[in-house]
Amino acid sequence: MISQSKLTFVAIVLASSANLFFFTPALADDVNAAKGKAVYEGTCIYCHGDNGKGEIPGSPDFNKTDGVLSKTDEELIRNITEGFESPGADMPMPAKGGNPDLTDEDIANVLTFLKTKFVKEKSK
Ligand code: HEC
């Protein structure tokens, strides 16, 4: 005969492993976004501003759902890493925001941060 407490134990184990399964990817995103926030505040904030609206002429507003952050991650990573200038722009985006110390991981994290802080869902 299986006791009530054993059943409760099994239910708790099942429930917590289900939580682990569902929440781990989200948690990893939170950790990466927190690391990306530090990168943003150290390098990007001077031009893009705390609110992502841009501090200098020509910097895009990150809050628009159909704005620059709706581009693919691949394209954004490339543009952040190598620098980027759209036709007729007031000013180019410097490679790595002008900070050559940034690693590929820093750039992936800062993009996660941009997407979690400014645009919660990709529009396409
Ligand atoms: C010296 C100012 C400056 C700094 C520092 C800077 N940016 Fe930019 N960024 C710009 C400007 C200006 C543009 C718009 C360029 C254009 O459209 O021609 C831009 C564009 C972008 C875009 C849009 C790219 C696209 O494909 O449309 C992203 C994303 C971006 N910046 C992220 C970052 C990140 C992340 C950092 C920090 C690592 C950073 N920027 C640091 C000035 C800056």
CSV table of C-alpha atoms and ligand atoms in Angstrom, one decimal:
chain,number,residue,atom,x,y,z
A,1,MET,CA,0.0,0.0,0.0
A,2,ILE,CA,1.5,3.4,-1.0
A,3,SER,CA,1.3,6.0,1.7
A,4,GLN,CA,-0.2,9.4,1.2
A,5,SER,CA,3.1,11.1,2.0
A,6,LYS,CA,5.0,9.0,-0.6
A,7,LEU,CA,2.4,10.1,-3.2
A,8,THR,CA,2.8,13.7,-2.1
A,9,PHE,CA,6.6,13.4,-2.4
A,10,VAL,CA,6.3,12.0,-5.9
A,11,ALA,CA,3.9,14.8,-6.9
A,12,ILE,CA,6.3,17.4,-5.6
A,13,VAL,CA,9.3,15.9,-7.5
A,14,LEU,CA,7.3,15.8,-10.7
A,15,ALA,CA,6.0,19.3,-10.3
A,16,SER,CA,9.5,20.7,-9.5
A,17,SER,CA,11.2,18.9,-12.4
A,18,ALA,CA,8.5,20.2,-14.7
A,19,ASN,CA,9.2,23.7,-13.4
A,20,LEU,CA,12.9,23.2,-14.0
A,21,PHE,CA,12.1,22.1,-17.6
A,22,PHE,CA,9.9,25.1,-18.3
A,23,PHE,CA,11.8,27.9,-16.5
A,24,THR,CA,15.4,27.1,-17.1
A,25,PRO,CA,15.6,28.7,-20.6
A,26,ALA,CA,13.7,31.8,-19.3
A,27,LEU,CA,16.1,32.0,-16.4
A,28,ALA,CA,19.2,31.8,-18.7
A,29,ASP,CA,17.7,34.7,-20.7
A,30,ASP,CA,17.4,36.7,-17.5
A,31,VAL,CA,21.0,36.1,-16.5
A,32,ASN,CA,22.2,37.0,-20.0
A,33,ALA,CA,20.0,40.1,-20.1
A,34,ALA,CA,21.5,41.2,-16.7
A,35,LYS,CA,25.0,40.7,-18.1
A,36,GLY,CA,24.0,42.6,-21.3
A,37,LYS,CA,22.6,45.5,-19.2
A,38,ALA,CA,26.1,46.0,-17.8
A,39,VAL,CA,27.5,46.0,-21.3
A,40,TYR,CA,24.9,48.5,-22.4
A,41,GLU,CA,25.5,50.8,-19.4
A,42,GLY,CA,29.3,50.6,-20.0
A,43,THR,CA,29.4,51.2,-23.7
A,44,CYS,CA,26.1,51.8,-25.5
A,45,ILE,CA,24.1,54.1,-23.2
A,46,TYR,CA,26.1,57.2,-24.2
A,47,CYS,CA,24.6,57.2,-27.7
A,48,HIS,CA,21.5,55.1,-27.2
A,49,GLY,CA,20.3,56.5,-23.9
A,50,ASP,CA,18.8,54.8,-20.8
A,51,ASN,CA,15.4,54.8,-22.4
A,52,GLY,CA,16.7,53.5,-25.8
A,53,LYS,CA,15.4,56.5,-27.6
A,54,GLY,CA,18.8,57.7,-28.6
A,55,GLU,CA,20.9,60.6,-27.2
A,56,ILE,CA,22.5,61.7,-30.5
A,57,PRO,CA,21.1,62.6,-33.9
A,58,GLY,CA,20.8,59.5,-36.1
A,59,SER,CA,20.5,56.8,-33.3
A,60,PRO,CA,17.4,54.7,-33.8
A,61,ASP,CA,14.6,54.4,-31.2
A,62,PHE,CA,14.8,50.9,-29.8
A,63,ASN,CA,11.3,51.0,-28.5
A,64,LYS,CA,9.5,50.8,-31.8
A,65,THR,CA,8.1,47.3,-32.4
A,66,ASP,CA,8.7,47.6,-36.1
A,67,GLY,CA,12.0,49.4,-35.6
A,68,VAL,CA,15.6,48.2,-35.9
A,69,LEU,CA,15.2,45.5,-33.3
A,70,SER,CA,12.8,43.7,-35.5
A,71,LYS,CA,15.7,42.7,-37.8
A,72,THR,CA,17.0,39.2,-37.3
A,73,ASP,CA,19.4,38.4,-34.5
A,74,GLU,CA,22.0,37.4,-37.0
A,75,GLU,CA,21.9,40.8,-38.8
A,76,LEU,CA,21.9,42.8,-35.5
A,77,ILE,CA,24.8,40.8,-34.1
A,78,ARG,CA,26.7,41.5,-37.3
A,79,ASN,CA,25.8,45.2,-37.3
A,80,ILE,CA,26.8,45.7,-33.7
A,81,THR,CA,30.1,43.8,-34.1
A,82,GLU,CA,31.2,45.3,-37.4
A,83,GLY,CA,29.5,48.7,-37.2
A,84,PHE,CA,26.7,49.9,-39.4
A,85,GLU,CA,25.6,52.9,-41.4
A,86,SER,CA,22.3,53.1,-43.1
A,87,PRO,CA,22.1,55.2,-46.4
A,88,GLY,CA,22.0,58.9,-45.7
A,89,ALA,CA,22.6,58.4,-41.9
A,90,ASP,CA,23.6,61.4,-39.7
A,91,MET,CA,26.2,59.2,-38.1
A,92,PRO,CA,27.4,55.6,-38.2
A,93,MET,CA,27.1,53.1,-35.4
A,94,PRO,CA,30.8,52.3,-34.6
A,95,ALA,CA,32.0,48.7,-34.5
A,96,LYS,CA,31.3,47.2,-31.0
A,97,GLY,CA,30.0,50.6,-30.0
A,98,GLY,CA,33.7,51.7,-30.1
A,99,ASN,CA,34.7,49.3,-27.4
A,100,PRO,CA,37.1,46.7,-28.9
A,101,ASP,CA,37.2,44.7,-25.6
A,102,LEU,CA,33.6,43.4,-26.1
A,103,THR,CA,33.5,39.7,-26.8
A,104,ASP,CA,31.0,37.8,-29.0
A,105,GLU,CA,29.3,36.7,-25.7
A,106,ASP,CA,29.0,40.4,-24.6
A,107,ILE,CA,27.4,41.2,-27.9
A,108,ALA,CA,24.9,38.3,-27.7
A,109,ASN,CA,24.1,39.3,-24.1
A,110,VAL,CA,23.6,43.0,-24.9
A,111,LEU,CA,21.2,42.0,-27.8
A,112,THR,CA,19.2,39.8,-25.3
A,113,PHE,CA,19.1,42.8,-23.0
A,114,LEU,CA,17.9,45.2,-25.8
A,115,LYS,CA,15.1,42.8,-26.8
A,116,THR,CA,13.9,42.2,-23.2
A,117,LYS,CA,14.1,45.8,-22.2
A,118,PHE,CA,12.9,47.6,-25.2
A,119,VAL,CA,11.0,45.3,-27.5
A,120,LYS,CA,9.4,42.4,-25.7
A,121,GLU,CA,8.2,40.6,-28.8
A,122,LYS,CA,9.7,40.5,-32.3
A,123,SER,CA,7.1,42.0,-34.7
A,124,LYS,CA,7.9,39.5,-37.4
B,1,HEC,C1,29.0,56.6,-30.7
B,1,HEC,C2,27.6,56.4,-30.6
B,1,HEC,C3,27.1,55.0,-30.5
B,1,HEC,C4,27.5,54.0,-29.6
B,1,HEC,C5,28.5,54.1,-28.5
B,1,HEC,C6,26.7,52.8,-29.9
B,1,HEC,N1,25.9,53.1,-30.9
B,1,HEC,FE1,24.5,51.8,-31.7
B,1,HEC,N2,24.1,53.1,-33.2
B,1,HEC,C7,24.6,54.4,-33.2
B,1,HEC,C8,24.0,55.1,-34.4
B,1,HEC,C9,24.3,56.5,-34.9
B,1,HEC,C10,23.2,54.1,-35.1
B,1,HEC,C11,22.4,54.3,-36.4
B,1,HEC,C12,23.3,54.0,-37.5
B,1,HEC,C13,22.6,54.1,-38.9
B,1,HEC,O1,21.4,53.8,-38.9
B,1,HEC,O2,23.3,54.4,-39.8
B,1,HEC,C14,23.2,52.9,-34.2
B,1,HEC,C15,22.5,51.7,-34.5
B,1,HEC,C16,22.5,50.7,-33.7
B,1,HEC,C17,21.6,49.5,-33.9
B,1,HEC,C18,20.7,49.3,-35.1
B,1,HEC,C19,21.5,48.5,-36.1
B,1,HEC,C20,20.6,48.2,-37.3
B,1,HEC,O3,20.9,47.1,-37.9
B,1,HEC,O4,19.8,49.0,-37.7
B,1,HEC,C21,21.8,48.6,-32.8
B,1,HEC,C22,21.2,47.3,-32.6
B,1,HEC,C23,22.8,49.3,-32.0
B,1,HEC,N3,23.2,50.5,-32.5
B,1,HEC,C24,23.3,48.7,-30.8
B,1,HEC,C25,24.3,49.2,-30.1
B,1,HEC,C26,25.0,48.5,-29.0
B,1,HEC,C27,24.6,47.2,-28.5
B,1,HEC,C28,26.0,49.4,-28.5
B,1,HEC,C29,26.9,49.1,-27.4
B,1,HEC,C30,27.8,47.9,-27.6
B,1,HEC,C31,25.9,50.6,-29.3
B,1,HEC,N4,24.9,50.5,-30.3
B,1,HEC,C32,26.8,51.7,-29.1
B,1,HEC,C33,25.4,55.0,-32.4
B,1,HEC,C34,26.1,54.4,-31.3
